[in-house]
Amino acid sequence: MKTLSVVVPCYNEESGLPELHRRLSRVCRSYFKEYQIIYINDGSRDATWEVMGSLAQGDPHVEALNLSRNFGHQVALTAGLERATGGVILIIDGDLQDPPELLGEMLLTMREGYDVVYGKRRRRTGESWFKKITAYLFYRLMNYCADIEIPTDTGDFRLISRQALDAFLQLPERSRFIRGMVCWVGFRQAPVFYERHRRYAGKSGYSVAKMLRFAADAITGFSIRPLRLALFVGLGFLLLAGLGAVLSLFGWQESHLLAACAGVAAVVLLAAAVQLFILGIIGEYIGRIFIESKQRPLYVIKDVIRAHAGGDEVEKSLLASI
Ligand code: UDP
Ligand code: MG
């Protein structure tokens, strides 16, 4: 039987972690003789790292990674995925919003010949209207823009085969939208439906700023359609300008002088706003080219704690990935 790696990125999850570990371990044990659980501490401000440390000391299946600061969910997840050695890999959030017990159903689906089995939310309980509406709009906008079809209403909760993970690990980009990247690698992918529960403890680590950055990474990473906006809007304004010229030729402005002045001012302002907006979009892409060109490592690891069956091993090092 294949081995399993579970990858769990965590930011301020001290209160929920022991319960997650209990439920996760029970599920892993019931399907696999050999498994590893990789917890990644993404620069938490609470005692998450201490809790992870004690889990790792007490359980030889656990590997705990401590990043040197908060690098963000998608990068923390990448750090774990790069260390996963299993034949199948489960990605799961650290707040118990994704039920570990779904692993059984995911494995069954994978055995039908799929390489990626993703959790698709049937219902989201205990999340704010703001979160639900922004998530709904994001997935629809994403699918309108993106050149590949990314399944709607999914998170990163998924089971991936070794082959699909190896393909994924070859994507080197710095701005990471992992659910899109996993989709991009192809292979046979299938959903498993589930109800997304409220957090077990703590609160969401995704601030509005982080959500906006995430959405910008997703859209710019998978589509150049926003850049084409300039062409269409430019064309629209050309038509407007033509219309204005025709109207002035017929002396329409003389009898409606004030109205015409106001109209002209509005059009000029609108045109300026549109230009700035489009300049902003271009800037987003240029900024990303700049970030990619620096070729910095994605993250820095501060500590690793791994309590092997043969004896404790605690690495304290400054490792950089890629
Ligand atoms: N997370 C992380 N780094 C961050 C923010 C979040 O590793 O900067 C983790 C978090 O601990 C959780 C997962 O990413 O395991 C999803 O985050 P969260 O639950 O805050 O997002 P939401 O479910 O509200 O979208
Ligand atoms: Mg969550």
GROMACS .gro file of C-alpha atoms and ligand atoms in nm:
model
  348
    1MET     CA    1   0.000   0.000   0.000
    2LYS     CA    2   0.119   0.351  -0.074
    3THR     CA    3   0.231   0.590   0.197
    4LEU     CA    4   0.047   0.911   0.281
    5SER     CA    5   0.178   1.261   0.345
    6VAL     CA    6  -0.052   1.519   0.498
    7VAL     CA    7   0.044   1.885   0.463
    8VAL     CA    8  -0.108   2.138   0.705
    9PRO     CA    9  -0.017   2.510   0.688
   10CYS     CA   10  -0.093   2.690   1.014
   11TYR     CA   11  -0.112   3.052   1.116
   12ASN     CA   12  -0.225   3.119   1.474
   13GLU     CA   13  -0.387   2.779   1.520
   14GLU     CA   14  -0.265   2.700   1.875
   15SER     CA   15  -0.608   2.618   2.018
   16GLY     CA   16  -0.730   2.392   1.741
   17LEU     CA   17  -0.412   2.198   1.663
   18PRO     CA   18  -0.430   1.922   1.929
   19GLU     CA   19  -0.788   1.836   1.823
   20LEU     CA   20  -0.690   1.844   1.455
   21HIS     CA   21  -0.396   1.615   1.526
   22ARG     CA   22  -0.616   1.372   1.716
   23ARG     CA   23  -0.876   1.348   1.438
   24LEU     CA   24  -0.619   1.350   1.158
   25SER     CA   25  -0.405   1.077   1.316
   26ARG     CA   26  -0.708   0.855   1.372
   27VAL     CA   27  -0.806   0.886   1.006
   28CYS     CA   28  -0.449   0.832   0.878
   29ARG     CA   29  -0.405   0.522   1.097
   30SER     CA   30  -0.723   0.365   0.968
   31TYR     CA   31  -0.611   0.378   0.603
   32PHE     CA   32  -0.229   0.372   0.609
   33LYS     CA   33   0.041   0.184   0.795
   34GLU     CA   34   0.296   0.446   0.700
   35TYR     CA   35   0.214   0.813   0.695
   36GLN     CA   36   0.368   1.149   0.777
   37ILE     CA   37   0.196   1.468   0.889
   38ILE     CA   38   0.383   1.787   0.806
   39TYR     CA   39   0.277   2.091   1.005
   40ILE     CA   40   0.408   2.425   0.884
   41ASN     CA   41   0.413   2.720   1.117
   42ASP     CA   42   0.374   3.027   0.898
   43GLY     CA   43   0.514   3.287   1.138
   44SER     CA   44   0.230   3.258   1.391
   45ARG     CA   45   0.208   3.518   1.667
   46ASP     CA   46   0.068   3.273   1.921
   47ALA     CA   47   0.203   2.944   2.062
   48THR     CA   48   0.138   2.740   1.744
   49TRP     CA   49   0.507   2.650   1.708
   50GLU     CA   50   0.532   2.529   2.069
   51VAL     CA   51   0.222   2.313   2.021
   52MET     CA   52   0.366   2.173   1.696
   53GLY     CA   53   0.695   2.104   1.872
   54SER     CA   54   0.527   1.898   2.140
   55LEU     CA   55   0.319   1.709   1.880
   56ALA     CA   56   0.638   1.630   1.688
   57GLN     CA   57   0.823   1.516   2.000
   58GLY     CA   58   0.540   1.285   2.096
   59ASP     CA   59   0.458   1.134   1.757
   60PRO     CA   60   0.714   0.989   1.515
   61HIS     CA   61   0.476   1.053   1.224
   62VAL     CA   62   0.498   1.429   1.268
   63GLU     CA   63   0.740   1.670   1.107
   64ALA     CA   64   0.712   2.033   1.217
   65LEU     CA   65   0.849   2.315   1.002
   66ASN     CA   66   0.897   2.664   1.137
   67LEU     CA   67   0.919   2.936   0.872
   68SER     CA   68   1.126   3.240   0.963
   69ARG     CA   69   0.824   3.474   0.928
   70ASN     CA   70   0.472   3.488   0.785
   71PHE     CA   71   0.511   3.407   0.414
   72GLY     CA   72   0.142   3.353   0.347
   73HIS     CA   73  -0.077   3.047   0.319
   74GLN     CA   74   0.016   2.948  -0.037
   75VAL     CA   75   0.391   2.967   0.024
   76ALA     CA   76   0.364   2.782   0.357
   77LEU     CA   77   0.172   2.509   0.178
   78THR     CA   78   0.444   2.491  -0.088
   79ALA     CA   79   0.710   2.449   0.182
   80GLY     CA   80   0.521   2.145   0.313
   81LEU     CA   81   0.455   1.999  -0.031
   82GLU     CA   82   0.825   2.014  -0.115
   83ARG     CA   83   0.904   1.799   0.188
   84ALA     CA   84   0.624   1.547   0.138
   85THR     CA   85   0.758   1.202   0.057
   86GLY     CA   86   0.432   1.005   0.039
   87GLY     CA   87   0.283   0.823  -0.257
   88VAL     CA   88  -0.037   1.020  -0.208
   89ILE     CA   89  -0.057   1.365  -0.055
   90LEU     CA   90  -0.342   1.525   0.136
   91ILE     CA   91  -0.362   1.905   0.166
   92ILE     CA   92  -0.579   2.023   0.452
   93ASP     CA   93  -0.633   2.349   0.645
   94GLY     CA   94  -0.528   2.367   1.008
   95ASP     CA   95  -0.860   2.495   1.142
   96LEU     CA   96  -1.077   2.184   1.096
   97GLN     CA   97  -1.294   2.357   0.837
   98ASP     CA   98  -1.202   2.068   0.610
   99PRO     CA   99  -1.306   1.739   0.776
  100PRO     CA  100  -1.013   1.490   0.784
  101GLU     CA  101  -1.273   1.209   0.779
  102LEU     CA  102  -1.332   1.280   0.408
  103LEU     CA  103  -1.000   1.107   0.332
  104GLY     CA  104  -1.176   0.768   0.297
  105GLU     CA  105  -1.410   0.894   0.027
  106MET     CA  106  -1.125   1.076  -0.147
  107LEU     CA  107  -0.919   0.757  -0.155
  108LEU     CA  108  -1.210   0.563  -0.301
  109THR     CA  109  -1.251   0.822  -0.576
  110MET     CA  110  -0.876   0.821  -0.643
  111ARG     CA  111  -0.884   0.444  -0.683
  112GLU     CA  112  -1.133   0.489  -0.965
  113GLY     CA  113  -0.839   0.629  -1.160
  114TYR     CA  114  -0.807   0.994  -1.063
  115ASP     CA  115  -0.484   1.178  -0.977
  116VAL     CA  116  -0.642   1.475  -0.804
  117VAL     CA  117  -0.951   1.456  -0.586
  118TYR     CA  118  -1.058   1.797  -0.462
  119GLY     CA  119  -1.308   1.886  -0.193
  120LYS     CA  120  -1.594   2.089  -0.335
  121ARG     CA  121  -1.802   2.286  -0.087
  122ARG     CA  122  -2.169   2.205  -0.094
  123ARG     CA  123  -2.244   2.445   0.186
  124ARG     CA  124  -2.038   2.680   0.404
  125THR     CA  125  -2.166   2.713   0.757
  126GLY     CA  126  -2.049   2.970   1.008
  127GLU     CA  127  -1.886   3.205   0.757
  128SER     CA  128  -1.979   3.569   0.715
  129TRP     CA  129  -2.190   3.697   0.425
  130PHE     CA  130  -1.895   3.907   0.318
  131LYS     CA  131  -1.676   3.598   0.290
  132LYS     CA  132  -1.942   3.401   0.103
  133ILE     CA  133  -2.020   3.681  -0.144
  134THR     CA  134  -1.655   3.766  -0.212
  135ALA     CA  135  -1.572   3.396  -0.257
  136TYR     CA  136  -1.871   3.352  -0.495
  137LEU     CA  137  -1.771   3.654  -0.704
  138PHE     CA  138  -1.401   3.559  -0.701
  139TYR     CA  139  -1.459   3.210  -0.844
  140ARG     CA  140  -1.690   3.342  -1.118
  141LEU     CA  141  -1.450   3.625  -1.214
  142MET     CA  142  -1.161   3.381  -1.203
  143ASN     CA  143  -1.332   3.144  -1.440
  144TYR     CA  144  -1.423   3.426  -1.675
  145CYS     CA  145  -1.060   3.542  -1.685
  146ALA     CA  146  -0.856   3.225  -1.657
  147ASP     CA  147  -0.739   3.034  -1.960
  148ILE     CA  148  -0.801   2.702  -1.785
  149GLU     CA  149  -1.116   2.597  -1.606
  150ILE     CA  150  -1.069   2.611  -1.232
  151PRO     CA  151  -1.345   2.433  -1.039
  152THR     CA  152  -1.564   2.677  -0.846
  153ASP     CA  153  -1.616   2.664  -0.469
  154THR     CA  154  -1.306   2.464  -0.392
  155GLY     CA  155  -1.024   2.539  -0.154
  156ASP     CA  156  -0.685   2.372  -0.135
  157PHE     CA  157  -0.836   2.070   0.044
  158ARG     CA  158  -0.744   1.786  -0.192
  159LEU     CA  159  -0.576   1.450  -0.235
  160ILE     CA  160  -0.302   1.438  -0.497
  161SER     CA  161  -0.106   1.151  -0.649
  162ARG     CA  162   0.274   1.152  -0.641
  163GLN     CA  163   0.288   1.199  -1.016
  164ALA     CA  164   0.063   1.504  -1.009
  165LEU     CA  165   0.255   1.652  -0.715
  166ASP     CA  166   0.589   1.604  -0.895
  167ALA     CA  167   0.447   1.788  -1.194
  168PHE     CA  168   0.316   2.064  -0.967
  169LEU     CA  169   0.656   2.102  -0.798
  170GLN     CA  170   0.808   2.195  -1.131
  171LEU     CA  171   0.609   2.518  -1.147
  172PRO     CA  172   0.852   2.777  -1.016
  173GLU     CA  173   0.640   3.093  -0.994
  174ARG     CA  174   0.662   3.321  -0.691
  175SER     CA  175   0.302   3.442  -0.702
  176ARG     CA  176   0.129   3.119  -0.618
  177PHE     CA  177  -0.234   3.021  -0.662
  178ILE     CA  178  -0.203   2.657  -0.575
  179ARG     CA  179  -0.553   2.532  -0.659
  180GLY     CA  180  -0.510   2.680  -1.007
  181MET     CA  181  -0.159   2.539  -1.045
  182VAL     CA  182  -0.277   2.190  -0.948
  183CYS     CA  183  -0.554   2.228  -1.204
  184TRP     CA  184  -0.303   2.343  -1.467
  185VAL     CA  185  -0.091   2.025  -1.440
  186GLY     CA  186  -0.386   1.830  -1.577
  187PHE     CA  187  -0.428   1.454  -1.517
  188ARG     CA  188  -0.772   1.322  -1.425
  189GLN     CA  189  -0.935   1.532  -1.156
  190ALA     CA  190  -1.263   1.472  -0.972
  191PRO     CA  191  -1.459   1.641  -0.692
  192VAL     CA  192  -1.583   1.501  -0.364
  193PHE     CA  193  -1.863   1.710  -0.212
  194TYR     CA  194  -1.859   1.816   0.149
  195GLU     CA  195  -2.002   2.066   0.390
  196ARG     CA  196  -1.752   2.324   0.504
  197HIS     CA  197  -1.789   2.376   0.876
  198ARG     CA  198  -1.707   2.674   1.091
  199ARG     CA  199  -1.357   2.699   1.237
  200TYR     CA  200  -1.293   2.477   1.537
  201ALA     CA  201  -1.111   2.762   1.716
  202GLY     CA  202  -0.942   3.095   1.651
  203LYS     CA  203  -1.022   3.330   1.366
  204SER     CA  204  -0.943   3.350   0.997
  205GLY     CA  205  -0.585   3.446   0.913
  206TYR     CA  206  -0.699   3.595   0.583
  207SER     CA  207  -0.737   3.970   0.625
  208VAL     CA  208  -0.909   4.168   0.348
  209ALA     CA  209  -0.563   4.277   0.226
  210LYS     CA  210  -0.447   3.913   0.209
  211MET     CA  211  -0.766   3.816   0.024
  212LEU     CA  212  -0.712   4.093  -0.232
  213ARG     CA  213  -0.349   3.989  -0.284
  214PHE     CA  214  -0.459   3.629  -0.322
  215ALA     CA  215  -0.722   3.727  -0.582
  216ALA     CA  216  -0.470   3.943  -0.772
  217ASP     CA  217  -0.215   3.658  -0.773
  218ALA     CA  218  -0.481   3.418  -0.897
  219ILE     CA  219  -0.605   3.637  -1.181
  220THR     CA  220  -0.271   3.770  -1.300
  221GLY     CA  221  -0.115   3.426  -1.265
  222PHE     CA  222  -0.366   3.259  -1.492
  223SER     CA  223  -0.486   3.518  -1.738
  224ILE     CA  224  -0.373   3.810  -1.947
  225ARG     CA  225  -0.732   3.898  -2.027
  226PRO     CA  226  -0.733   4.208  -1.799
  227LEU     CA  227  -0.451   4.351  -2.013
  228ARG     CA  228  -0.679   4.330  -2.315
  229LEU     CA  229  -0.932   4.548  -2.137
  230ALA     CA  230  -0.735   4.853  -2.257
  231LEU     CA  231  -0.808   4.764  -2.618
  232PHE     CA  232  -1.182   4.736  -2.572
  233VAL     CA  233  -1.218   5.041  -2.349
  234GLY     CA  234  -0.997   5.239  -2.588
  235LEU     CA  235  -1.225   5.140  -2.874
  236GLY     CA  236  -1.531   5.247  -2.677
  237PHE     CA  237  -1.381   5.588  -2.609
  238LEU     CA  238  -1.286   5.630  -2.973
  239LEU     CA  239  -1.651   5.583  -3.063
  240LEU     CA  240  -1.755   5.837  -2.798
  241ALA     CA  241  -1.502   6.088  -2.932
  242GLY     CA  242  -1.637   6.036  -3.284
  243LEU     CA  243  -1.987   6.101  -3.159
  244GLY     CA  244  -1.869   6.423  -2.987
  245ALA     CA  245  -1.709   6.544  -3.307
  246VAL     CA  246  -2.024   6.486  -3.507
  247LEU     CA  247  -2.236   6.670  -3.249
  248SER     CA  248  -2.004   6.972  -3.245
  249LEU     CA  249  -2.009   6.986  -3.624
  250PHE     CA  250  -2.382   7.037  -3.617
  251GLY     CA  251  -2.350   7.319  -3.363
  252TRP     CA  252  -2.534   7.127  -3.092
  253GLN     CA  253  -2.314   7.275  -2.817
  254GLU     CA  254  -2.412   7.640  -2.886
  255SER     CA  255  -2.763   7.599  -2.769
  256HIS     CA  256  -2.670   7.372  -2.482
  257LEU     CA  257  -2.343   7.538  -2.385
  258LEU     CA  258  -2.341   7.465  -2.013
  259ALA     CA  259  -2.462   7.112  -2.049
  260ALA     CA  260  -2.204   7.049  -2.315
  261CYS     CA  261  -1.919   7.185  -2.095
  262ALA     CA  262  -2.023   6.961  -1.809
  263GLY     CA  263  -2.049   6.668  -2.043
  264VAL     CA  264  -1.701   6.730  -2.181
  265ALA     CA  265  -1.555   6.757  -1.829
  266ALA     CA  266  -1.722   6.432  -1.728
  267VAL     CA  267  -1.590   6.250  -2.032
  268VAL     CA  268  -1.236   6.385  -1.976
  269LEU     CA  269  -1.242   6.278  -1.611
  270LEU     CA  270  -1.382   5.939  -1.697
  271ALA     CA  271  -1.116   5.887  -1.962
  272ALA     CA  272  -0.844   5.981  -1.712
  273ALA     CA  273  -0.987   5.743  -1.453
  274VAL     CA  274  -1.005   5.460  -1.702
  275GLN     CA  275  -0.646   5.523  -1.808
  276LEU     CA  276  -0.525   5.514  -1.450
  277PHE     CA  277  -0.722   5.198  -1.384
  278ILE     CA  278  -0.569   5.026  -1.682
  279LEU     CA  279  -0.226   5.156  -1.592
  280GLY     CA  280  -0.283   4.993  -1.253
  281ILE     CA  281  -0.360   4.660  -1.418
  282ILE     CA  282  -0.045   4.685  -1.629
  283GLY     CA  283   0.145   4.774  -1.312
  284GLU     CA  284   0.020   4.457  -1.143
  285TYR     CA  285   0.171   4.248  -1.420
  286ILE     CA  286   0.496   4.447  -1.432
  287GLY     CA  287   0.527   4.414  -1.054
  288ARG     CA  288   0.498   4.040  -1.089
  289ILE     CA  289   0.760   4.029  -1.364
  290PHE     CA  290   0.986   4.224  -1.127
  291ILE     CA  291   0.923   3.980  -0.840
  292GLU     CA  292   0.985   3.678  -1.063
  293SER     CA  293   1.302   3.827  -1.206
  294LYS     CA  294   1.460   3.856  -0.861
  295GLN     CA  295   1.457   3.478  -0.830
  296ARG     CA  296   1.445   3.488  -0.453
  297PRO     CA  297   1.380   3.170  -0.260
  298LEU     CA  298   1.010   3.126  -0.188
  299TYR     CA  299   1.058   3.096   0.186
  300VAL     CA  300   1.313   3.049   0.461
  301ILE     CA  301   1.293   2.766   0.712
  302LYS     CA  302   1.406   2.844   1.064
  303ASP     CA  303   1.362   2.510   1.242
  304VAL     CA  304   1.257   2.156   1.168
  305ILE     CA  305   1.151   1.910   1.437
  306ARG     CA  306   1.123   1.547   1.344
  307ALA     CA  307   1.098   1.275   1.604
  308HIS     CA  308   1.189   0.962   1.408
  309ALA     CA  309   1.105   0.620   1.544
  310GLY     CA  310   1.479   0.564   1.599
  311GLY     CA  311   1.535   0.877   1.807
  312ASP     CA  312   1.468   1.248   1.813
  313GLU     CA  313   1.616   1.463   1.547
  314VAL     CA  314   1.599   1.835   1.580
  315GLU     CA  315   1.744   2.037   1.298
  316LYS     CA  316   1.801   2.402   1.356
  317SER     CA  317   1.906   2.553   1.034
  318LEU     CA  318   1.855   2.830   0.788
  319LEU     CA  319   1.736   2.641   0.487
  320ALA     CA  320   1.608   2.811   0.180
  321SER     CA  321   1.401   2.633  -0.077
  322ILE     CA  322   1.456   2.613  -0.455
  323UDP     N1  323  -0.277   3.028   0.691
  323UDP     C1  324  -0.139   3.035   0.676
  323UDP     N2  325  -0.081   3.158   0.659
  323UDP     C2  326  -0.152   3.274   0.654
  323UDP     C3  327  -0.294   3.265   0.666
  323UDP     C4  328  -0.353   3.141   0.683
  323UDP     O1  329  -0.070   2.932   0.680
  323UDP     O2  330  -0.093   3.380   0.639
  323UDP     C5  331  -0.340   2.895   0.710
  323UDP     C6  332  -0.441   2.886   0.824
  323UDP     O3  333  -0.381   2.852   0.947
  323UDP     C7  334  -0.534   2.776   0.774
  323UDP     C8  335  -0.532   2.795   0.623
  323UDP     O4  336  -0.413   2.868   0.594
  323UDP     O5  337  -0.483   2.648   0.804
  323UDP     C9  338  -0.653   2.870   0.572
  323UDP     O6  339  -0.657   2.997   0.634
  323UDP     P1  340  -0.788   3.057   0.703
  323UDP     O7  341  -0.863   2.951   0.775
  323UDP     O8  342  -0.743   3.173   0.785
  323UDP     O9  343  -0.868   3.106   0.576
  323UDP     P2  344  -1.024   3.092   0.547
  323UDP    O10  345  -1.062   2.951   0.577
  323UDP    O11  346  -1.089   3.190   0.639
  323UDP    O12  347  -1.035   3.128   0.403
  324MG      MG  348  -1.029   2.850   0.746
   0.00000   0.00000   0.00000
